[in-house]
Tab-separated table of C-alpha atoms in Angstrom:
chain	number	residue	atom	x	y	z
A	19	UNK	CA	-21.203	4.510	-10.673
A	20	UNK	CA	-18.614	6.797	-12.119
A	21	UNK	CA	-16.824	6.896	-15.487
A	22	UNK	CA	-14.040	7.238	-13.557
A	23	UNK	CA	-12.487	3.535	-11.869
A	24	UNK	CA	-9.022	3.069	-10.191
A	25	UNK	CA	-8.008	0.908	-7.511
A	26	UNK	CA	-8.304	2.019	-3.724
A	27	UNK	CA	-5.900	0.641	-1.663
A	28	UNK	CA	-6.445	0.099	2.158
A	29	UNK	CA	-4.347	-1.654	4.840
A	30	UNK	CA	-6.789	-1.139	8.042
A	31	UNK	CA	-6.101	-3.137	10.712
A	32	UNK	CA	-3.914	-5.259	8.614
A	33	UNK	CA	-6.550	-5.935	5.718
A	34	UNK	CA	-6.777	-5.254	2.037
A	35	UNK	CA	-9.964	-4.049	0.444
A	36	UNK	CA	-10.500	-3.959	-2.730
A	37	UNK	CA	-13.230	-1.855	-4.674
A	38	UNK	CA	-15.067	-0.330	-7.483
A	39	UNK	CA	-14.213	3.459	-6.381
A	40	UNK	CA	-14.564	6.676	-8.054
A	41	UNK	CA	-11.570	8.084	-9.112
A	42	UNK	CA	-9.303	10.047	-11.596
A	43	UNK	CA	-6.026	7.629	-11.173
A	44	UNK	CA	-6.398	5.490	-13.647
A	45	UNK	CA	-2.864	4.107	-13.632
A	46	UNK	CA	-3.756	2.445	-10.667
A	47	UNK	CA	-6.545	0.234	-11.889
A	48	UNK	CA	-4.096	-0.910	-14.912
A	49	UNK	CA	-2.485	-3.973	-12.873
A	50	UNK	CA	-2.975	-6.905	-15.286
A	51	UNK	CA	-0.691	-6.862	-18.349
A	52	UNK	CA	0.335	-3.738	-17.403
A	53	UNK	CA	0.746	-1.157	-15.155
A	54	UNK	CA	0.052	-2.889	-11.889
A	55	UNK	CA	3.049	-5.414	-12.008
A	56	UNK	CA	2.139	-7.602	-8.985
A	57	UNK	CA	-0.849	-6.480	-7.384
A	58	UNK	CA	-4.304	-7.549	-6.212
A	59	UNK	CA	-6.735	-5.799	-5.146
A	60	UNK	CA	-10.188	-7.248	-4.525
A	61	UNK	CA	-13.818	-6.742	-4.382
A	62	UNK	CA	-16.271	-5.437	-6.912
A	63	UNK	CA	-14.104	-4.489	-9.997
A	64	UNK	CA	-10.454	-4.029	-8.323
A	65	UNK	CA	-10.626	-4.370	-4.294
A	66	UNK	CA	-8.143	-3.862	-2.798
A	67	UNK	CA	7.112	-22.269	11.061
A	68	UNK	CA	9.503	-23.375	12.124
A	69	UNK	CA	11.572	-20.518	13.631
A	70	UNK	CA	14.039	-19.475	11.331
A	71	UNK	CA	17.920	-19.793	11.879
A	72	UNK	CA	19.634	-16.823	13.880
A	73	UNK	CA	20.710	-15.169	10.547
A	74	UNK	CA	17.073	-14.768	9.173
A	75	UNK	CA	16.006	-13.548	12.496
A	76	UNK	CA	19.253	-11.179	12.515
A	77	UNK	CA	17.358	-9.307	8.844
A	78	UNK	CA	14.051	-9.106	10.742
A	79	UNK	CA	14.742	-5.362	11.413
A	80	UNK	CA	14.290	-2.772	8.496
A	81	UNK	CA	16.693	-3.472	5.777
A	82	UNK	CA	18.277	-0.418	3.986
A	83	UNK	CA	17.673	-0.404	0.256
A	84	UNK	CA	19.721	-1.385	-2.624
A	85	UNK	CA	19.626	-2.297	-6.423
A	86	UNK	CA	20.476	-5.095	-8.528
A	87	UNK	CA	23.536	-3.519	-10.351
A	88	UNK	CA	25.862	-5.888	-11.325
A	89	UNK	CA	23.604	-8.906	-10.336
A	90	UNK	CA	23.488	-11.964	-12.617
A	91	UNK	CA	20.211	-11.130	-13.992
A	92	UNK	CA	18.240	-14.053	-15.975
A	93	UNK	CA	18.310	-13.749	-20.164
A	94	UNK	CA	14.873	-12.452	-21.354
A	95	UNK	CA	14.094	-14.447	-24.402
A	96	UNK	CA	10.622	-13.095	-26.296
A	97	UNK	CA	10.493	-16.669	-26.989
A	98	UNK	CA	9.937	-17.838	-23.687
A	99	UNK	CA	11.980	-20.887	-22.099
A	100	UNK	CA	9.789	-24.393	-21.469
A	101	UNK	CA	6.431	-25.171	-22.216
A	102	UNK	CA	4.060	-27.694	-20.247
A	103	UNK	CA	0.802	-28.978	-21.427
A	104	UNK	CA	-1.758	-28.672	-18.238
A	105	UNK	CA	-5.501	-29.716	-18.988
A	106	UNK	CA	-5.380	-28.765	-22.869
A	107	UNK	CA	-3.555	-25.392	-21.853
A	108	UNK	CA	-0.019	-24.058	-22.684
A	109	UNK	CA	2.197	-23.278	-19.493
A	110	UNK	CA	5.309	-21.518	-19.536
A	111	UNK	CA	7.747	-21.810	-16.837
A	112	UNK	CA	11.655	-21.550	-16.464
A	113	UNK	CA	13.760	-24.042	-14.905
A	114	UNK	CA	17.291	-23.814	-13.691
A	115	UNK	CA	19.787	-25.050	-10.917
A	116	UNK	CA	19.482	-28.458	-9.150
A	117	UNK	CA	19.139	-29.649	-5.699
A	118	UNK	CA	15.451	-29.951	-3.450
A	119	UNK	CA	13.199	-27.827	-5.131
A	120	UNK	CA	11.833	-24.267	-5.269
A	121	UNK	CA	9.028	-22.449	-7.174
A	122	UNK	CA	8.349	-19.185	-7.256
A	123	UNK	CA	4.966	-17.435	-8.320
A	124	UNK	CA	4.693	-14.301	-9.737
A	125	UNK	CA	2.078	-11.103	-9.047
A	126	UNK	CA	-1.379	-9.996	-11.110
A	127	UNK	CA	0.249	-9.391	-14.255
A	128	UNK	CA	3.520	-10.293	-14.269
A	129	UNK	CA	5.104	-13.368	-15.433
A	130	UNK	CA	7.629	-15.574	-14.373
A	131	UNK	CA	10.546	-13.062	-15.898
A	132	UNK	CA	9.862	-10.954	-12.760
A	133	UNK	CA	11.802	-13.496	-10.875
A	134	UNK	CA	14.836	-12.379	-13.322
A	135	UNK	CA	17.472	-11.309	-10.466
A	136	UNK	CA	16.148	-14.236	-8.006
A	137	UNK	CA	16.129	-17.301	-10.267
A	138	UNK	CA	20.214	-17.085	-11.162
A	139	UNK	CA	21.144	-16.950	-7.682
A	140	UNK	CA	18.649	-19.316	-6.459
A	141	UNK	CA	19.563	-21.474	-8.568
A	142	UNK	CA	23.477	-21.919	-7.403
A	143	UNK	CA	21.603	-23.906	-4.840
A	144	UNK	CA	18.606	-25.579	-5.242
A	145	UNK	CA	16.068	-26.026	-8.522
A	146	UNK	CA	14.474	-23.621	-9.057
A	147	UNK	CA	11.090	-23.246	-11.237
A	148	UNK	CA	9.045	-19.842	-12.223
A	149	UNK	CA	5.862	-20.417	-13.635
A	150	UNK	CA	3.255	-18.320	-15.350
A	151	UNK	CA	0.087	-18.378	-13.824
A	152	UNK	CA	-3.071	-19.361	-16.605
A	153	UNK	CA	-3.795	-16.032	-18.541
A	154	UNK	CA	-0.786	-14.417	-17.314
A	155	UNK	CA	2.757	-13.873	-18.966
A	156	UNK	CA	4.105	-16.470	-21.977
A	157	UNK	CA	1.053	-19.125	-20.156
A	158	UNK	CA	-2.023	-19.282	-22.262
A	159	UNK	CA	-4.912	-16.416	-22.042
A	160	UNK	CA	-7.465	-19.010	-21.891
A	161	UNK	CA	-10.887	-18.472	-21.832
A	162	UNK	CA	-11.680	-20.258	-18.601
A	163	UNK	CA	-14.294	-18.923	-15.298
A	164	UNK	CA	-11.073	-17.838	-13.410
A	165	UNK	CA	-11.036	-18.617	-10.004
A	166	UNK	CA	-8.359	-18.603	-6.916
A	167	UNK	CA	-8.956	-22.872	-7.332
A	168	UNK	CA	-7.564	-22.172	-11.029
A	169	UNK	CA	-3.975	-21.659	-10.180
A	170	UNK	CA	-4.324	-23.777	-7.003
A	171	UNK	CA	-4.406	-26.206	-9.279
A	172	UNK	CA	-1.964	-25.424	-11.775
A	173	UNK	CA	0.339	-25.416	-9.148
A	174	UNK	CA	-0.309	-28.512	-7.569
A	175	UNK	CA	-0.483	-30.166	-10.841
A	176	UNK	CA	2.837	-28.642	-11.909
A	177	UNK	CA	4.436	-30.649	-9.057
A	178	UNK	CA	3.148	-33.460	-9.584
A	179	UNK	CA	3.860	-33.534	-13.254
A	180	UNK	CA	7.375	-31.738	-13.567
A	181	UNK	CA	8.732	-30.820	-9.978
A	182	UNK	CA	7.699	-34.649	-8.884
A	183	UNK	CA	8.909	-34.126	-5.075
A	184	UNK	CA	7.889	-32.130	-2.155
A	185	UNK	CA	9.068	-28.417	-2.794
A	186	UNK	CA	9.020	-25.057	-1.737
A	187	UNK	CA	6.481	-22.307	-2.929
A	188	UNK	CA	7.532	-18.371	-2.875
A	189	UNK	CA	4.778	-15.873	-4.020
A	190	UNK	CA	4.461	-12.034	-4.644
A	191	UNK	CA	1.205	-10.663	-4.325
A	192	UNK	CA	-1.685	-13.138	-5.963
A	193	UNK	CA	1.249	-15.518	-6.308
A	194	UNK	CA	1.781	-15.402	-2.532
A	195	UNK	CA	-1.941	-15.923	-2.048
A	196	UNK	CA	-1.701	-18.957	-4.361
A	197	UNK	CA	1.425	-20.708	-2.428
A	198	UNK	CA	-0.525	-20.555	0.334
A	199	UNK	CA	-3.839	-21.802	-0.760
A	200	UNK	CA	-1.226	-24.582	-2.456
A	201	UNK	CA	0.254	-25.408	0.464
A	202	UNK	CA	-3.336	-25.840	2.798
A	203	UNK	CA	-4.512	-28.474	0.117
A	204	UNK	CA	-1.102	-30.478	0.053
A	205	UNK	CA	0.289	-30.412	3.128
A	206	UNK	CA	2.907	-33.164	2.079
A	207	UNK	CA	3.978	-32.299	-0.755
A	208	UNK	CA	5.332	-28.402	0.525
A	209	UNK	CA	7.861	-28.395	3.014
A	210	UNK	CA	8.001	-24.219	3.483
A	211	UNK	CA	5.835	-21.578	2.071
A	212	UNK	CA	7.685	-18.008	1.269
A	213	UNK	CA	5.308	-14.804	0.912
A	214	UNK	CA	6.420	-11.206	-0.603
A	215	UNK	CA	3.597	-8.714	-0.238
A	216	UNK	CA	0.912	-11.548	-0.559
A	217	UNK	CA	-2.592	-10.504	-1.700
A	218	UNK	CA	-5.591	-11.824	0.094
A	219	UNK	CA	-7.760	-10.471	3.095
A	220	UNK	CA	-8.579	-11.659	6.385
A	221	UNK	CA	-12.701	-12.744	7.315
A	222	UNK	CA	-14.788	-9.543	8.183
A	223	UNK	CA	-17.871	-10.509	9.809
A	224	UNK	CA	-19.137	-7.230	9.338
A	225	UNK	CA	-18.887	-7.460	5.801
A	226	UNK	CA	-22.595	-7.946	4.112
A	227	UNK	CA	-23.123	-9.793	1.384
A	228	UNK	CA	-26.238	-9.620	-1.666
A	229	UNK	CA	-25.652	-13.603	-2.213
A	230	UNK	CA	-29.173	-14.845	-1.069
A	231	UNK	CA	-30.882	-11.972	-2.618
A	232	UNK	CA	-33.193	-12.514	-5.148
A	233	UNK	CA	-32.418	-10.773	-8.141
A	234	UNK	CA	-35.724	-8.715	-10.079
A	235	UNK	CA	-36.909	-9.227	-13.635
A	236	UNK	CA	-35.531	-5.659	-14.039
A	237	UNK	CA	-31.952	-6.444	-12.524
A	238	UNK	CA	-31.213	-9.621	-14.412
A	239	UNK	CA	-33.104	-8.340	-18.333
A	240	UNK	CA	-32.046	-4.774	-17.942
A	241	UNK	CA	-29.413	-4.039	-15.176
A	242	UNK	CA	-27.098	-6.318	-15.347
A	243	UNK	CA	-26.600	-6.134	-19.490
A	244	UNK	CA	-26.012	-2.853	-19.399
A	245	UNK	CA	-23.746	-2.961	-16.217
A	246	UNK	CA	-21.436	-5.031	-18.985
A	247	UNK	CA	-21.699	-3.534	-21.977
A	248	UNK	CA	-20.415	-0.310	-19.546
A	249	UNK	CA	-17.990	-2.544	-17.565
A	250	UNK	CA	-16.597	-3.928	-21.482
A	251	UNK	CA	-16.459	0.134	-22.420
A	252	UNK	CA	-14.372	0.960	-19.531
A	253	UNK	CA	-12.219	-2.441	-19.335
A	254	UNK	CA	-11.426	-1.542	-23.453
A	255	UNK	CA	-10.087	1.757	-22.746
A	256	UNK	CA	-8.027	0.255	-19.650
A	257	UNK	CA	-7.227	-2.469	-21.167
A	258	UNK	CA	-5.509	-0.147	-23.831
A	259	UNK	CA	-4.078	2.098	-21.445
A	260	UNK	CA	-2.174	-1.041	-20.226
A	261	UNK	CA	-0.392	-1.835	-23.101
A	262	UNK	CA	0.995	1.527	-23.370
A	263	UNK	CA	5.113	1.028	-22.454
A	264	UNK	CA	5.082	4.819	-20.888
A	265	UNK	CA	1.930	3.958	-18.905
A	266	UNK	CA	3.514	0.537	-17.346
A	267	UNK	CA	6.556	2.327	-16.205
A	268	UNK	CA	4.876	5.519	-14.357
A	269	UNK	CA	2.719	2.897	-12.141
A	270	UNK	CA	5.447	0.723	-11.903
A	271	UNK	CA	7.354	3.746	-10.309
A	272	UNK	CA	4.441	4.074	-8.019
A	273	UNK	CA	4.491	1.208	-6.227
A	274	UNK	CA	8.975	0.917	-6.671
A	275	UNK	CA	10.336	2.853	-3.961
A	276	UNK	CA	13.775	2.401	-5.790
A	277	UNK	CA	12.845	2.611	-9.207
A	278	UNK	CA	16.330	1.908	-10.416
A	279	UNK	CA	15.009	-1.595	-11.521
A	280	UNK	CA	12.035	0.014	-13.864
A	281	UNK	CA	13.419	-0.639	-17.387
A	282	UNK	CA	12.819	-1.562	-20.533
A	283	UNK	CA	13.395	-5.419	-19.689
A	284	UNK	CA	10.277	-5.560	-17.268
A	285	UNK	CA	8.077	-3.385	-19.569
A	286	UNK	CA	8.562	-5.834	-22.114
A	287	UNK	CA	7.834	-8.400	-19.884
A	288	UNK	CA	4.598	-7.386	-19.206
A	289	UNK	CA	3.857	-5.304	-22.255
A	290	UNK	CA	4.454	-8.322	-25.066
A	291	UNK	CA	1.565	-10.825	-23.260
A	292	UNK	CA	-0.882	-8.297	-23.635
A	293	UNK	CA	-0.467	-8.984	-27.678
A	294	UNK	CA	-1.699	-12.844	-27.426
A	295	UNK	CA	-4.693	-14.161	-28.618
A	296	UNK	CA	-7.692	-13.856	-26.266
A	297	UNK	CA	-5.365	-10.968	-23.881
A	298	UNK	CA	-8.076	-8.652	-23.746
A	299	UNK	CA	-10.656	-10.991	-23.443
A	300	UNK	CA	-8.806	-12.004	-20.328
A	301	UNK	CA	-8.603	-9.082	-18.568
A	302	UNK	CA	-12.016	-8.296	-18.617
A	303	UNK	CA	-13.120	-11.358	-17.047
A	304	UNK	CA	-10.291	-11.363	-14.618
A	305	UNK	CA	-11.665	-7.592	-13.427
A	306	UNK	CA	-15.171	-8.239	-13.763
A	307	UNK	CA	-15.256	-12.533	-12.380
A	308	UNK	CA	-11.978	-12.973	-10.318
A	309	UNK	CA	-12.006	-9.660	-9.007
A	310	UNK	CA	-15.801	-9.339	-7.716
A	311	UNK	CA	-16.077	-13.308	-6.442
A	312	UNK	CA	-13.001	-13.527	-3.968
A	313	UNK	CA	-14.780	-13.571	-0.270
A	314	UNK	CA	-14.930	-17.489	0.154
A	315	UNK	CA	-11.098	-17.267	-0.076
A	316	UNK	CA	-9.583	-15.561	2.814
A	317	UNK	CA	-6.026	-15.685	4.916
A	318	UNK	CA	-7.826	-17.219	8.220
A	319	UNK	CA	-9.508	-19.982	6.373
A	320	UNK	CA	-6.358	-20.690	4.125
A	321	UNK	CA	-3.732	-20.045	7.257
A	322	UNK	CA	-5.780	-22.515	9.260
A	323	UNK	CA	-4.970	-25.418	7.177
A	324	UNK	CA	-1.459	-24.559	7.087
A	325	UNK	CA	1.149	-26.365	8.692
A	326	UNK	CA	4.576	-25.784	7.442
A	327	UNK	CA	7.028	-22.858	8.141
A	328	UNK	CA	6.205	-19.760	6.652
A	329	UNK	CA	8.005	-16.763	5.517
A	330	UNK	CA	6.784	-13.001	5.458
A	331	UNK	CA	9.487	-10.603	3.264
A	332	UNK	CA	7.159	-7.524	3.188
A	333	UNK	CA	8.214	-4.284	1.530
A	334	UNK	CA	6.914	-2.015	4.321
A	335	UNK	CA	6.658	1.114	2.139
A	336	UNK	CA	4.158	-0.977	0.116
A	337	UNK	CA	1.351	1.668	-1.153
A	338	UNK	CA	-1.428	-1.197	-1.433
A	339	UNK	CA	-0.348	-4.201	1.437
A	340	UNK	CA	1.300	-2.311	4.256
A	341	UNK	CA	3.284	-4.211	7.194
A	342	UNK	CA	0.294	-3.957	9.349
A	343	UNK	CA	-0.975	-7.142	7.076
A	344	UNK	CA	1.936	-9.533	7.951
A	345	UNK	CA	2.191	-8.226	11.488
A	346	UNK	CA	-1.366	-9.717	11.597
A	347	UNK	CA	-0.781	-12.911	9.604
A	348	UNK	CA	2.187	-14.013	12.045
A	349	UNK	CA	-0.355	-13.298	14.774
A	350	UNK	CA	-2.842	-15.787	13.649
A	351	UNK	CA	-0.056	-18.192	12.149
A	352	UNK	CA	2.759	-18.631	14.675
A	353	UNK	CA	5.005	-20.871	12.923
A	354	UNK	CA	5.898	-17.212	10.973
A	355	UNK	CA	9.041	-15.045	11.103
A	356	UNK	CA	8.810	-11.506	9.544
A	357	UNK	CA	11.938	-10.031	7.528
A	358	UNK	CA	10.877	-6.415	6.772
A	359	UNK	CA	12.641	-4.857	3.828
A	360	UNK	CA	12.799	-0.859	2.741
A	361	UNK	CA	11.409	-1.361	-0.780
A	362	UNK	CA	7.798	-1.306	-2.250
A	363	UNK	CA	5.362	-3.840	-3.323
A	364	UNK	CA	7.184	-5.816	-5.433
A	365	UNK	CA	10.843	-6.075	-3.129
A	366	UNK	CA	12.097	-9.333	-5.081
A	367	UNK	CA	13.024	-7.460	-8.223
A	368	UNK	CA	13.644	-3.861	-6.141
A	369	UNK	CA	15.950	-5.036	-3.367
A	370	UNK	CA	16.667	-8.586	-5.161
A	371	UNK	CA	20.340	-8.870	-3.356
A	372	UNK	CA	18.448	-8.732	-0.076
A	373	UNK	CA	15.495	-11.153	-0.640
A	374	UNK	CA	17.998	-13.879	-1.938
A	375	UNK	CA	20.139	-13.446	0.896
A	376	UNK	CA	16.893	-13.837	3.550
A	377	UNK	CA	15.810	-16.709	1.590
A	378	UNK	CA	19.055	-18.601	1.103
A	379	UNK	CA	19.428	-18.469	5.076
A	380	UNK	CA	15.871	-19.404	5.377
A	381	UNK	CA	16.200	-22.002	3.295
A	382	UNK	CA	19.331	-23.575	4.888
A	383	UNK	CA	16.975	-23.746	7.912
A	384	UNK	CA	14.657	-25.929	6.389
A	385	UNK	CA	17.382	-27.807	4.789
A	386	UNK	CA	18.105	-28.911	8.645
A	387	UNK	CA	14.650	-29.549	9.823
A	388	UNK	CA	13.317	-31.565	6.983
A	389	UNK	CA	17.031	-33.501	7.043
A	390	UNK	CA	18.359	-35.302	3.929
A	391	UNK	CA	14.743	-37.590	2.931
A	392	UNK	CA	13.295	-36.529	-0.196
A	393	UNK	CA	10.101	-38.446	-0.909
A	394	UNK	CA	8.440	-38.884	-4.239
A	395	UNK	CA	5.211	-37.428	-5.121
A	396	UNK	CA	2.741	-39.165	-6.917
């Protein structure tokens, strides 16, 4: 295995992969905390309905891009906004606007700020909530086995505890992937499921795995302890890497096809959570655990619980989850409309004008299916 680790992005046949893979581009690798600002990639150390109204349909062709200049934008405060207490843990999360619900979930390594152009406008309408995600953002960096069931159930706690009625859940990237596996598990309690550039691959039967094998005296004594001490080498110097404020903003340029929205207010917001307690700690068990142990949690066994209406506003210039991925998701889940949008992986904070416009209208169309009952969850 080479000195050398970045992530390798793949979107064949509609399907992320995500791997341990030789290769001089860092900057790629650098997602949590840092330079990868809503991206997961999976697999060894970083692998890769309703129909809507008329007017969502209408934006389902290619959108041209835009910026957010002039947008209400929401106040970053190094303080954070409200803190929740969930299983010993500290939760941040940000709360404005009132009417049925809404909360949206951020990407690997971003926080709940990212929403910062979505949340004001949102929020004219309905409630809106932005959480952080355990070990992410102004949340704790807990020392926890983190798994995809983690911030399942975070989330499902979080509406039980502060939303307290059935809601909808918007996602980037792992946040997408968590809205969804949300939404399979509580069926009542989420009336519409939004996903921006979700992370998560489809079943490959293909795929081999080493689960049964028995592992040698030699593997377990000798192998695998010196597999970590090299993974902890490598995960240090990344680690540092992603704390670096010039290093953030080239990868976040990579994956921002309008990079007008790359400033100093999102490299502080993921920058300043890589100075908690435990943040480095974190990150190595989220790319060595999370990151390696992700197969039992696919799209086709999550989608085929689902049954609300679901959402797809992909950034089809995406460098890591290309349109090919929701043009296959809508295939297997019906109940789907696509809104394609020119803008990157991340096209809630890079075309922000035109994501709150499709998901106002979308919105408004569940507003008329679910009609005016709002029942209590408890």
């Amino acid at each position: 295995m080479s000195a050398s680790f970045a992530t390798s992005a793949s979107t064949t046949n509609g399907r992320d992969i995500w791997n341990w893979n030789p290769h001089p581009r860092f900057a790629l690798f650098n997602k949590v905390y840092g330079g990868r600002a809503c991206a997961v990639r999976r697999r060894d150390l970083i692998s890769k309905g309703l129909v809507v109204a008329s007017s969502v349909s209408a934006l389902s062709s290619t959108i041209s891009m835009d910026n957010a200049q002039g947008m209400e934008r929401l106040p970053f405060k190094p303080e954070g906004y409200n803190f929740w207490t969930w299983r010993g843990h500290k939760i941040h999360y940000v709360e404005q606007g009132s009417g049925r619900p809404i909360v949206l979930i951020h990407g690997f390594g971003a926080s709940a700020f990212h929403w910062r152009y979505n949340i004001p406008e949102l929020a004219k309408s309905y409630k809106v909530y932005a959480i952080d995600l355990l070990g992410f953002g102004w949340s704790e960096k807990a020392l926890v086995e983190y798994d995809a069931t983690v911030w399942r159930d975070q989330i499902a706690d979080f509406l039980k505890e502060i939303v307290k009625e059935p809601a909808v859940l918007i996602g980037n990237s792992l946040g997408g992937f968590t809205a969804l596996f949300t939404a399979a598990e509580l069926p009542e309690e989420i009336l519409g499921v939004a996903l921006l550039n979700s992370a998560g691959q489809f079943d490959d039967p293909a795929r081999k795995t080493n689960d049964d094998d028995q592992e040698t005296i030699v593997q377990k004594f000798l192998v695998k302890p010196l597999k970590e001490v090299f993974q902890r080498i490598v995960l240090g110097v990344l680690f540092w890497q992603a704390k670096q404020p010039a290093r953030v903003e080239s990868v976040l340029k990579s994956v921002y096809i309008n990079t007008a929205n790359v400033d100093d207010y999102l490299v502080e917001s993921i920058t300043k959570p890589t100075g908690d307690p435990n943040a480095g700690e974190v990150y190595y068990r989220l790319m060595t655990r999370f990151m390696m142990n992700q197969t039992k949690y696919t799209l086709d066994s999550v989608l085929s619980k689902l049954s609300c209406p679901l959402l797809l506003l992909w950034g089809d210039r995406d460098p890591w989850v290309g349109p090919a991925k929701a043009n296959r998701i809508k295939e297997f889940y019906p109940k789907s409309s696509i809104v394609n949008l020119e803008a990157g992986h991340c096209p809630h904070d890079e075309v922000p004008d035109l994501v709150n416009r499709a998901l106002i209208d979308w919105l408004s169309s569940l507003e008329l299916e679910a009609g005016l009952q709002t029942p209590v969850i408890t």
